[in-house]
PDB file of C-alpha atoms in Angstrom:
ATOM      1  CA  UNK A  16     -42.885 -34.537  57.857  1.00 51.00           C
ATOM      2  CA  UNK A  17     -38.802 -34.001  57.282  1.00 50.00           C
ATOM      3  CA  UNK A  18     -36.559 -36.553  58.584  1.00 52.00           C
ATOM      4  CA  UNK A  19     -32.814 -36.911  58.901  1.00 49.00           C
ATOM      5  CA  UNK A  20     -31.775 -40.042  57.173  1.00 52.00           C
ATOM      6  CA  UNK A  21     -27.705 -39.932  59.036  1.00 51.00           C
ATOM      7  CA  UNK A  22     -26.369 -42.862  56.746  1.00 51.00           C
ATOM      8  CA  UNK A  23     -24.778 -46.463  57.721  1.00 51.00           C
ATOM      9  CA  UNK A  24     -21.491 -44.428  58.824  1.00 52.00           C
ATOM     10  CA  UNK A  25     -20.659 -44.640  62.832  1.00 52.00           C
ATOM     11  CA  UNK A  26     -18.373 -41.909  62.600  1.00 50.00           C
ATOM     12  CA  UNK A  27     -15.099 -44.139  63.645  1.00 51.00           C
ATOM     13  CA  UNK A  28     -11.558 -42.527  62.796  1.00 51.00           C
ATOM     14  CA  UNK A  29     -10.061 -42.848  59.635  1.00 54.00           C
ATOM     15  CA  UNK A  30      -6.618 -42.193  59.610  1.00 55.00           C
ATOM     16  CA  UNK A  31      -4.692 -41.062  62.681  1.00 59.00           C
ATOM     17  CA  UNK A  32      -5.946 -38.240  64.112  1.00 60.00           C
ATOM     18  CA  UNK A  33      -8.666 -38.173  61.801  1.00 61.00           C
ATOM     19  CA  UNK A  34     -12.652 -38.339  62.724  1.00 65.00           C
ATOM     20  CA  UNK A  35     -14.428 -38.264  59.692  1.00 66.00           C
ATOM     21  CA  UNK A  36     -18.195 -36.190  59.836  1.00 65.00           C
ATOM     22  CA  UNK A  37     -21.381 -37.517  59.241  1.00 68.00           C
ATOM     23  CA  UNK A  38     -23.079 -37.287  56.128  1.00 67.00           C
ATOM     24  CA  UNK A  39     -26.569 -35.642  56.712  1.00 67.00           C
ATOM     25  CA  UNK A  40     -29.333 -36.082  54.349  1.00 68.00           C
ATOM     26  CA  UNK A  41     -32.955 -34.419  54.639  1.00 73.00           C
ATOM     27  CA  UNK A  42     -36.143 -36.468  53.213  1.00 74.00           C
ATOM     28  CA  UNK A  43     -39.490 -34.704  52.856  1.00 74.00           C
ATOM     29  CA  UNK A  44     -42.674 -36.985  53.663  1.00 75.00           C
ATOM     30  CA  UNK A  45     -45.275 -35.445  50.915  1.00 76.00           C
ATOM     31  CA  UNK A  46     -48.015 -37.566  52.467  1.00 79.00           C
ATOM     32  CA  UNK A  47     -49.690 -35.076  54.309  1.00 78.00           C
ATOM     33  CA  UNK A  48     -49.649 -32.642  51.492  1.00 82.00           C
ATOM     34  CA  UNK A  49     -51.765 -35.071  49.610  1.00 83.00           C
ATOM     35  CA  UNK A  50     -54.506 -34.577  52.169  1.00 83.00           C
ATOM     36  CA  UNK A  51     -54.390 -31.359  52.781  1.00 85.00           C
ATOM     37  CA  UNK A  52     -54.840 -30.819  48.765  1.00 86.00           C
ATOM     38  CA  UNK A  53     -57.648 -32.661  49.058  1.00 86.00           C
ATOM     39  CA  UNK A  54     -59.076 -31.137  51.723  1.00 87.00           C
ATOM     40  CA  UNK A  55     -58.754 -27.523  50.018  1.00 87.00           C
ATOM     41  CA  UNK A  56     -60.353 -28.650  46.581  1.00 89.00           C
ATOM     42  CA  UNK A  57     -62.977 -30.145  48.880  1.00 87.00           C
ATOM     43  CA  UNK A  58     -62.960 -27.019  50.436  1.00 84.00           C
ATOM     44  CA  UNK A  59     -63.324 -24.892  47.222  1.00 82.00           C
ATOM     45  CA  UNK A  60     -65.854 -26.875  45.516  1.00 82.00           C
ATOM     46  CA  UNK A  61     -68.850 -26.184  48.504  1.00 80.00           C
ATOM     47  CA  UNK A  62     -67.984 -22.956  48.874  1.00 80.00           C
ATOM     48  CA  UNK A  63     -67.484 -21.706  44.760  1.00 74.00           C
ATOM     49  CA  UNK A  64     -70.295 -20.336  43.295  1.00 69.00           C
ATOM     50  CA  UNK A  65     -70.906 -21.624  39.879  1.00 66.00           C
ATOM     51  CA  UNK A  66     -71.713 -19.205  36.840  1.00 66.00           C
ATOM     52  CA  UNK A  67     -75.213 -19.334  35.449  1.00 65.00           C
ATOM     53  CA  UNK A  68     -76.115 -19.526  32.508  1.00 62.00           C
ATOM     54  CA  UNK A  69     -77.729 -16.603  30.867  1.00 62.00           C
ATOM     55  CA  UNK A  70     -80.428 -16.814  28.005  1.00 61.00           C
ATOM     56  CA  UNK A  71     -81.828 -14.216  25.885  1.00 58.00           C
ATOM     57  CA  UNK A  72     -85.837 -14.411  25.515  1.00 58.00           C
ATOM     58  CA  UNK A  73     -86.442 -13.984  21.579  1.00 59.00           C
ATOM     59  CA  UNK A  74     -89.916 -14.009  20.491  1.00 56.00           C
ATOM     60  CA  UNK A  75     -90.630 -15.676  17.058  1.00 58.00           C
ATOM     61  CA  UNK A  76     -93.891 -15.241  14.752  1.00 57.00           C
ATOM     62  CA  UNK A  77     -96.211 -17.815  14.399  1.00 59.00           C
ATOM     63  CA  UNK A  78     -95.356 -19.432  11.449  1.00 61.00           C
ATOM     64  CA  UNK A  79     -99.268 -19.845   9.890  1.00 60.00           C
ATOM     65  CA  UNK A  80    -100.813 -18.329   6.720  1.00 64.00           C
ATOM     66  CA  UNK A  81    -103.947 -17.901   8.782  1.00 62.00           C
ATOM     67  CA  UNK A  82    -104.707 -14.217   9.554  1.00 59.00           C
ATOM     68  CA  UNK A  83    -105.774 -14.754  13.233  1.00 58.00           C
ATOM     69  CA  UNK A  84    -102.991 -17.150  14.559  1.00 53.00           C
ATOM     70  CA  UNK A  85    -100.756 -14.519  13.609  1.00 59.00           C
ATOM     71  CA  UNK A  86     -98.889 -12.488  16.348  1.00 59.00           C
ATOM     72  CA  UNK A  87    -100.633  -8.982  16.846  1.00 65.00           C
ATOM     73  CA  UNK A  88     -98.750  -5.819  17.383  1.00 71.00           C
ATOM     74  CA  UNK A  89    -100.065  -2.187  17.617  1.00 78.00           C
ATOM     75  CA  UNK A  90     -98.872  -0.132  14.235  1.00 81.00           C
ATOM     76  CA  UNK A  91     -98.627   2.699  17.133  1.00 84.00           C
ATOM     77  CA  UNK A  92     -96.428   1.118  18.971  1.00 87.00           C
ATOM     78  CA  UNK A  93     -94.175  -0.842  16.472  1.00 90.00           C
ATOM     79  CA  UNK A  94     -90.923  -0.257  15.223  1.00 93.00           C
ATOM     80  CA  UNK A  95     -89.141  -2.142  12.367  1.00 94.00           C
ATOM     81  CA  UNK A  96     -85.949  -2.312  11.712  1.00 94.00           C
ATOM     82  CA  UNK A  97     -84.009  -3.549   8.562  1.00 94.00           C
ATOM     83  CA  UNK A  98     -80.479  -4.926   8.644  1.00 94.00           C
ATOM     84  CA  UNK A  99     -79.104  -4.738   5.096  1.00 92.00           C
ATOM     85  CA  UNK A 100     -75.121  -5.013   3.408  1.00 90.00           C
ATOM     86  CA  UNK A 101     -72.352  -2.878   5.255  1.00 89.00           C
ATOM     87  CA  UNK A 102     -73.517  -2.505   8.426  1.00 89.00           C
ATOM     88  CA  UNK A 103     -76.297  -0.309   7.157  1.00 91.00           C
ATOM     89  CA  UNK A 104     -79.418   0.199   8.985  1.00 93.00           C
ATOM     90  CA  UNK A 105     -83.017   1.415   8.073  1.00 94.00           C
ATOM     91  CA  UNK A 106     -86.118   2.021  10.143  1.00 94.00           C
ATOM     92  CA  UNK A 107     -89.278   2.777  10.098  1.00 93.00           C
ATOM     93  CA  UNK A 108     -92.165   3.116  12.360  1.00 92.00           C
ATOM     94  CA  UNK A 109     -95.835   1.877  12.481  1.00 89.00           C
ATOM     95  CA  UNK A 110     -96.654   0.514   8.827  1.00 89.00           C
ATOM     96  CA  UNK A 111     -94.356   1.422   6.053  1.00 90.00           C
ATOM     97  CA  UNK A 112     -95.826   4.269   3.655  1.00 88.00           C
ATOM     98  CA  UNK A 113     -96.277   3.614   0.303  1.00 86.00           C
ATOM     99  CA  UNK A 114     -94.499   6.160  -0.957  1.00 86.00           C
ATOM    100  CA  UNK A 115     -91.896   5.822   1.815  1.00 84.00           C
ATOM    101  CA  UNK A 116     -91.895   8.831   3.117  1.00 88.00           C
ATOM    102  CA  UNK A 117     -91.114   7.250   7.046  1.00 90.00           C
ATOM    103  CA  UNK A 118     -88.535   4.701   5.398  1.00 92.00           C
ATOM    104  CA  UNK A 119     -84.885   6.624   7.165  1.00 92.00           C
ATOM    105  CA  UNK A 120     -81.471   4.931   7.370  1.00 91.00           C
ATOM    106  CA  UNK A 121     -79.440   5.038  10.634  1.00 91.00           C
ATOM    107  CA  UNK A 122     -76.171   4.189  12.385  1.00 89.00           C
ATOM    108  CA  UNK A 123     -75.912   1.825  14.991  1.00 85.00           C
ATOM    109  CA  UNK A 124     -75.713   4.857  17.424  1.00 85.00           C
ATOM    110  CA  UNK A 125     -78.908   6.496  15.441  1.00 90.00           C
ATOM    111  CA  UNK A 126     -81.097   3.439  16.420  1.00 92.00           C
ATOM    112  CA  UNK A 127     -79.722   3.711  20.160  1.00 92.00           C
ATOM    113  CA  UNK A 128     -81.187   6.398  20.451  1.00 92.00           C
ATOM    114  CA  UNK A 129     -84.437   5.782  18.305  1.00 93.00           C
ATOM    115  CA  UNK A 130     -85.061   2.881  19.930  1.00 93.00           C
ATOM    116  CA  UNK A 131     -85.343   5.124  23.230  1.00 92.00           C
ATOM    117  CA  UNK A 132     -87.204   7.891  22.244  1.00 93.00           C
ATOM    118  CA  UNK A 133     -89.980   5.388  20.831  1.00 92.00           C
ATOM    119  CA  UNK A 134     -89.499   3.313  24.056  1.00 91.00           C
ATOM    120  CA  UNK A 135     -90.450   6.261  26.137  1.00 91.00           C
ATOM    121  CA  UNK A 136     -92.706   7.960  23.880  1.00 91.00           C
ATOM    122  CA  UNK A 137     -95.160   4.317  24.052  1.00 89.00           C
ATOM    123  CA  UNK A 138     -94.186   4.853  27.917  1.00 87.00           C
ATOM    124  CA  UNK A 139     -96.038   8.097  27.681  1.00 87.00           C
ATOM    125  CA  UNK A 140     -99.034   7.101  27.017  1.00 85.00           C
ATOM    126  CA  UNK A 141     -99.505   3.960  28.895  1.00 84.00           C
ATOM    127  CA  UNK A 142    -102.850   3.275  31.289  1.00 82.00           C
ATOM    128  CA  UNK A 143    -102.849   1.536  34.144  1.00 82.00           C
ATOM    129  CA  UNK A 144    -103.019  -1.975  33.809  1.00 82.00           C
ATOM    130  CA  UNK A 145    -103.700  -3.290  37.639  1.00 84.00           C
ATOM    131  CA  UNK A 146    -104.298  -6.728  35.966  1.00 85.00           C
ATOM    132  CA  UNK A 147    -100.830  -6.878  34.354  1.00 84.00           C
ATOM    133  CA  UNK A 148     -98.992  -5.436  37.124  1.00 81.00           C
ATOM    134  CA  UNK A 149    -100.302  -7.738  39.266  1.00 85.00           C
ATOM    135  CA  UNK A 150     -98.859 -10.928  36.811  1.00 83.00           C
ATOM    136  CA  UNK A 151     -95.836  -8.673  36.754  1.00 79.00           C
ATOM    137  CA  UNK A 152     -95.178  -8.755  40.715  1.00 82.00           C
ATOM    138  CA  UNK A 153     -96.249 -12.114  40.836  1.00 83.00           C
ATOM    139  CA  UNK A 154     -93.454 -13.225  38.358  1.00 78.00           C
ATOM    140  CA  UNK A 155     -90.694 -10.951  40.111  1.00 79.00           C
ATOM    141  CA  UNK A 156     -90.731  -9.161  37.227  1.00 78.00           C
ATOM    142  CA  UNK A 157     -90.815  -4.750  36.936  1.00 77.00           C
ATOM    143  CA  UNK A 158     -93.920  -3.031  35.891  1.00 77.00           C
ATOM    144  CA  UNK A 159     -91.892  -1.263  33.474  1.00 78.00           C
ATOM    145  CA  UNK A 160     -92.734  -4.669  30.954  1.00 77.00           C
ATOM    146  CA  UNK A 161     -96.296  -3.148  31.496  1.00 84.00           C
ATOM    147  CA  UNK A 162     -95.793   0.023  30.766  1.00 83.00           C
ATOM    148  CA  UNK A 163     -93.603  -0.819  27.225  1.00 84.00           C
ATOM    149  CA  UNK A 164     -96.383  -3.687  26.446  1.00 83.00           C
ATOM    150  CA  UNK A 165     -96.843  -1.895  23.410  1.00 86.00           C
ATOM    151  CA  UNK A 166     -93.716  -1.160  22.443  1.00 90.00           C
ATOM    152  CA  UNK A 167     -92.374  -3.431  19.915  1.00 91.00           C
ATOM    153  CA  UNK A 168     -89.252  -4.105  17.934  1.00 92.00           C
ATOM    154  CA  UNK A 169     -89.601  -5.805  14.547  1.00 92.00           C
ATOM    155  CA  UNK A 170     -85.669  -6.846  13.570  1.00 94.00           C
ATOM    156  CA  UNK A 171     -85.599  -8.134   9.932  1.00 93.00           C
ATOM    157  CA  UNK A 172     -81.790  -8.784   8.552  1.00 93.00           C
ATOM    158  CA  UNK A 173     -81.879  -8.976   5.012  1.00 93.00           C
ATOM    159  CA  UNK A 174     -79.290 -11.444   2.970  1.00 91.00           C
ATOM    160  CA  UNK A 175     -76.472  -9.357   2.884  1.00 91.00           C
ATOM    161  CA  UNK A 176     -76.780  -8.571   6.904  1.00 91.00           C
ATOM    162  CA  UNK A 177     -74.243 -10.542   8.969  1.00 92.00           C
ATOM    163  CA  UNK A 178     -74.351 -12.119  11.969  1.00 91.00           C
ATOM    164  CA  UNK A 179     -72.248  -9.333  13.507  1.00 92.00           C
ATOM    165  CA  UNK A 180     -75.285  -7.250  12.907  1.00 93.00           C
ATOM    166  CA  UNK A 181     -78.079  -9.738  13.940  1.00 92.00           C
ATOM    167  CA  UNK A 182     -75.521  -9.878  17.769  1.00 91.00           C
ATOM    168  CA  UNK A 183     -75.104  -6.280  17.649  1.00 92.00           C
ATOM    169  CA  UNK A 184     -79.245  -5.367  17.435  1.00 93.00           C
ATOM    170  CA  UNK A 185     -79.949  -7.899  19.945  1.00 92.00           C
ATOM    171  CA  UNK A 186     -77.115  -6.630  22.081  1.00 91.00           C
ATOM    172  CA  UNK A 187     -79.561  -3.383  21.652  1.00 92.00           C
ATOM    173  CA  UNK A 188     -82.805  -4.632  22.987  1.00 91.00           C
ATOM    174  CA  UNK A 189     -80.917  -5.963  25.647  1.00 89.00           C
ATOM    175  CA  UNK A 190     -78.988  -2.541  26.870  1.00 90.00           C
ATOM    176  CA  UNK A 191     -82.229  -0.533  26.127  1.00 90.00           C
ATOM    177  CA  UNK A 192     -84.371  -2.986  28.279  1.00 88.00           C
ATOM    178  CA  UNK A 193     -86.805  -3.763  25.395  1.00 89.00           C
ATOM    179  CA  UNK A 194     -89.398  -6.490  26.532  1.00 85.00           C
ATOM    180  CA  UNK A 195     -90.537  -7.732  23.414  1.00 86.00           C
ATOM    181  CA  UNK A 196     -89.002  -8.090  19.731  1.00 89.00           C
ATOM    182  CA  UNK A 197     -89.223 -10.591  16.998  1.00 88.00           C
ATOM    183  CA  UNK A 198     -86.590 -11.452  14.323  1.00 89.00           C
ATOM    184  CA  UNK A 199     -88.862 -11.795  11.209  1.00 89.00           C
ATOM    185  CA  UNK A 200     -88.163 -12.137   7.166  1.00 91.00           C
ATOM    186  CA  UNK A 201     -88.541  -8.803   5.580  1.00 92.00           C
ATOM    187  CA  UNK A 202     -91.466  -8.223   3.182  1.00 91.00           C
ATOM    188  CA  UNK A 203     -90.321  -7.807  -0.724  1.00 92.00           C
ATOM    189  CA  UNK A 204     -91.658  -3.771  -0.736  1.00 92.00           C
ATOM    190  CA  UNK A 205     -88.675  -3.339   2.332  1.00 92.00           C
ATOM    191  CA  UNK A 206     -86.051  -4.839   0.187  1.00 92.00           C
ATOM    192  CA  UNK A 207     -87.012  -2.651  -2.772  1.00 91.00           C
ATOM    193  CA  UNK A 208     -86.830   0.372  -0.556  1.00 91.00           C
ATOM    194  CA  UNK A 209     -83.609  -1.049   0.872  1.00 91.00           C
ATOM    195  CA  UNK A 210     -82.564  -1.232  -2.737  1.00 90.00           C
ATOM    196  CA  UNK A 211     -83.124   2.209  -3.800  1.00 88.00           C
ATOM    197  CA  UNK A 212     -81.495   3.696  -0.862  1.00 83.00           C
ATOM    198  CA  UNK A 213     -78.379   1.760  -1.729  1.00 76.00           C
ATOM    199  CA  UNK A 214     -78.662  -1.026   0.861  1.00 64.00           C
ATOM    200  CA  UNK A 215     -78.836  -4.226  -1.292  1.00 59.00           C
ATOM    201  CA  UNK A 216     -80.584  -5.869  -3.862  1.00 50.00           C
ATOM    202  CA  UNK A 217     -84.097  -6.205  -4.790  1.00 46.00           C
ATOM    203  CA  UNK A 218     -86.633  -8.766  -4.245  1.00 44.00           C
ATOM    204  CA  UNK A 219     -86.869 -11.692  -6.130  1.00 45.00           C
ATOM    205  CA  UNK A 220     -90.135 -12.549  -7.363  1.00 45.00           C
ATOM    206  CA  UNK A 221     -91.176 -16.482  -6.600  1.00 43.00           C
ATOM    207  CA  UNK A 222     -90.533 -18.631  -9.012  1.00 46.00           C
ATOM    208  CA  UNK A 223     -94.560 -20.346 -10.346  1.00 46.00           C
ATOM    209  CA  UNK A 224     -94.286 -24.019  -9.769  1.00 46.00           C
ATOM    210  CA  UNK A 225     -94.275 -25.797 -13.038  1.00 49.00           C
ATOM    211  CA  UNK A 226     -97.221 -27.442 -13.957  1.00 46.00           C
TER     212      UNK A 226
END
């Protein structure tokens, strides 16, 4: 509230003829401004919706040196992918020939669209799987995750990748809707081939433990 605070002066004369004015002064009460603060933080706090916080599902490998703990994928199905020194990429689908003959480099946009034709090329030939579209529904979740069950993205960032590069691939499963993919260690033959294709450097053999 304002308030007119009109001073100890009664306005007599000073001087012949003289009436000297009154001195006004305003005062603003703040009190009330307090509580209405409070009342719109009150206010703002029931009514704001808070962010969420979003998580990325990552699947790992089983870390076990037995053959059937370990995590099955179909070679038909699979696609591996090889992060290696500036920003290179390389590829290659199913089980790596021997010779090498499926082992291709990319760019970042090359794999884009890689990783979609092999998404929708698995898509092709999916069967019906009532069972897991059933768990699908149940979980709120799109029978598309049944139909790409098979699909599968191996990422394996050698030494020289970066983290820029680890981000940016995962950023890719993510745009491209890929339901499953594993970050592994890359075998010693994929770093040779990433080697010879100018990508980094070659495997190190283990060192025997002394005896």
């Amino acid at each position: 509230m304002a308030s007119l605070d009109t001073g100890g002066d009664d306005g007599h004369k000073k001087g012949p003829g003289v009436k000297k004015a009154k001195k006004l002064s305003t005062r603003v009460d703040m009190t009330p401004m307090v509580d209405l603060g409070f009342l719109l933080i009150t206010f703002f706090i029931f009514t704001a919706t808070m962010s969420n916080p979003t998580t990325m599902d990552l699947n790992m490998p089983k870390d076990t040196d037995k053959k059937d703990e370990e995590t099955k994928i179909k070679q038909s199905g699979s696609l591996s992918i090889i992060l290696a020194n500036d920003n290179k990429i390389f590829y290659y689908e199913g089980e790596m020939d021997p010779t090498g003959a499926n082992f291709k480099s990319a760019t970042y946009k090359d794999i884009r669209d890689e990783i979609i034709r092999k998404k929708k090329e698995v898509i092709s030939h999916y069967v019906q799987d009532p069972a897991c579209e059933q768990e699908a529904k149940a979980k709120g979740k799109s029978i598309d995750d049944c139909k790409q069950k098979d699909f599968f993205v191996v990422i394996k960032p050698t030494d020289d990748a970066t983290y820029k590069n680890v981000v940016d691939i995962l950023d890719e499963m993510t745009i491209n809707k890929v339901a499953r993919y594993a970050l592994v260690k890359p075998f010693p033959t994929e770093l040779d081939a990433v080697k010879l294709s100018g990508g980094g450097a070659a495997a190190t053999p283990a060192t025997p433990p002394a005896k």
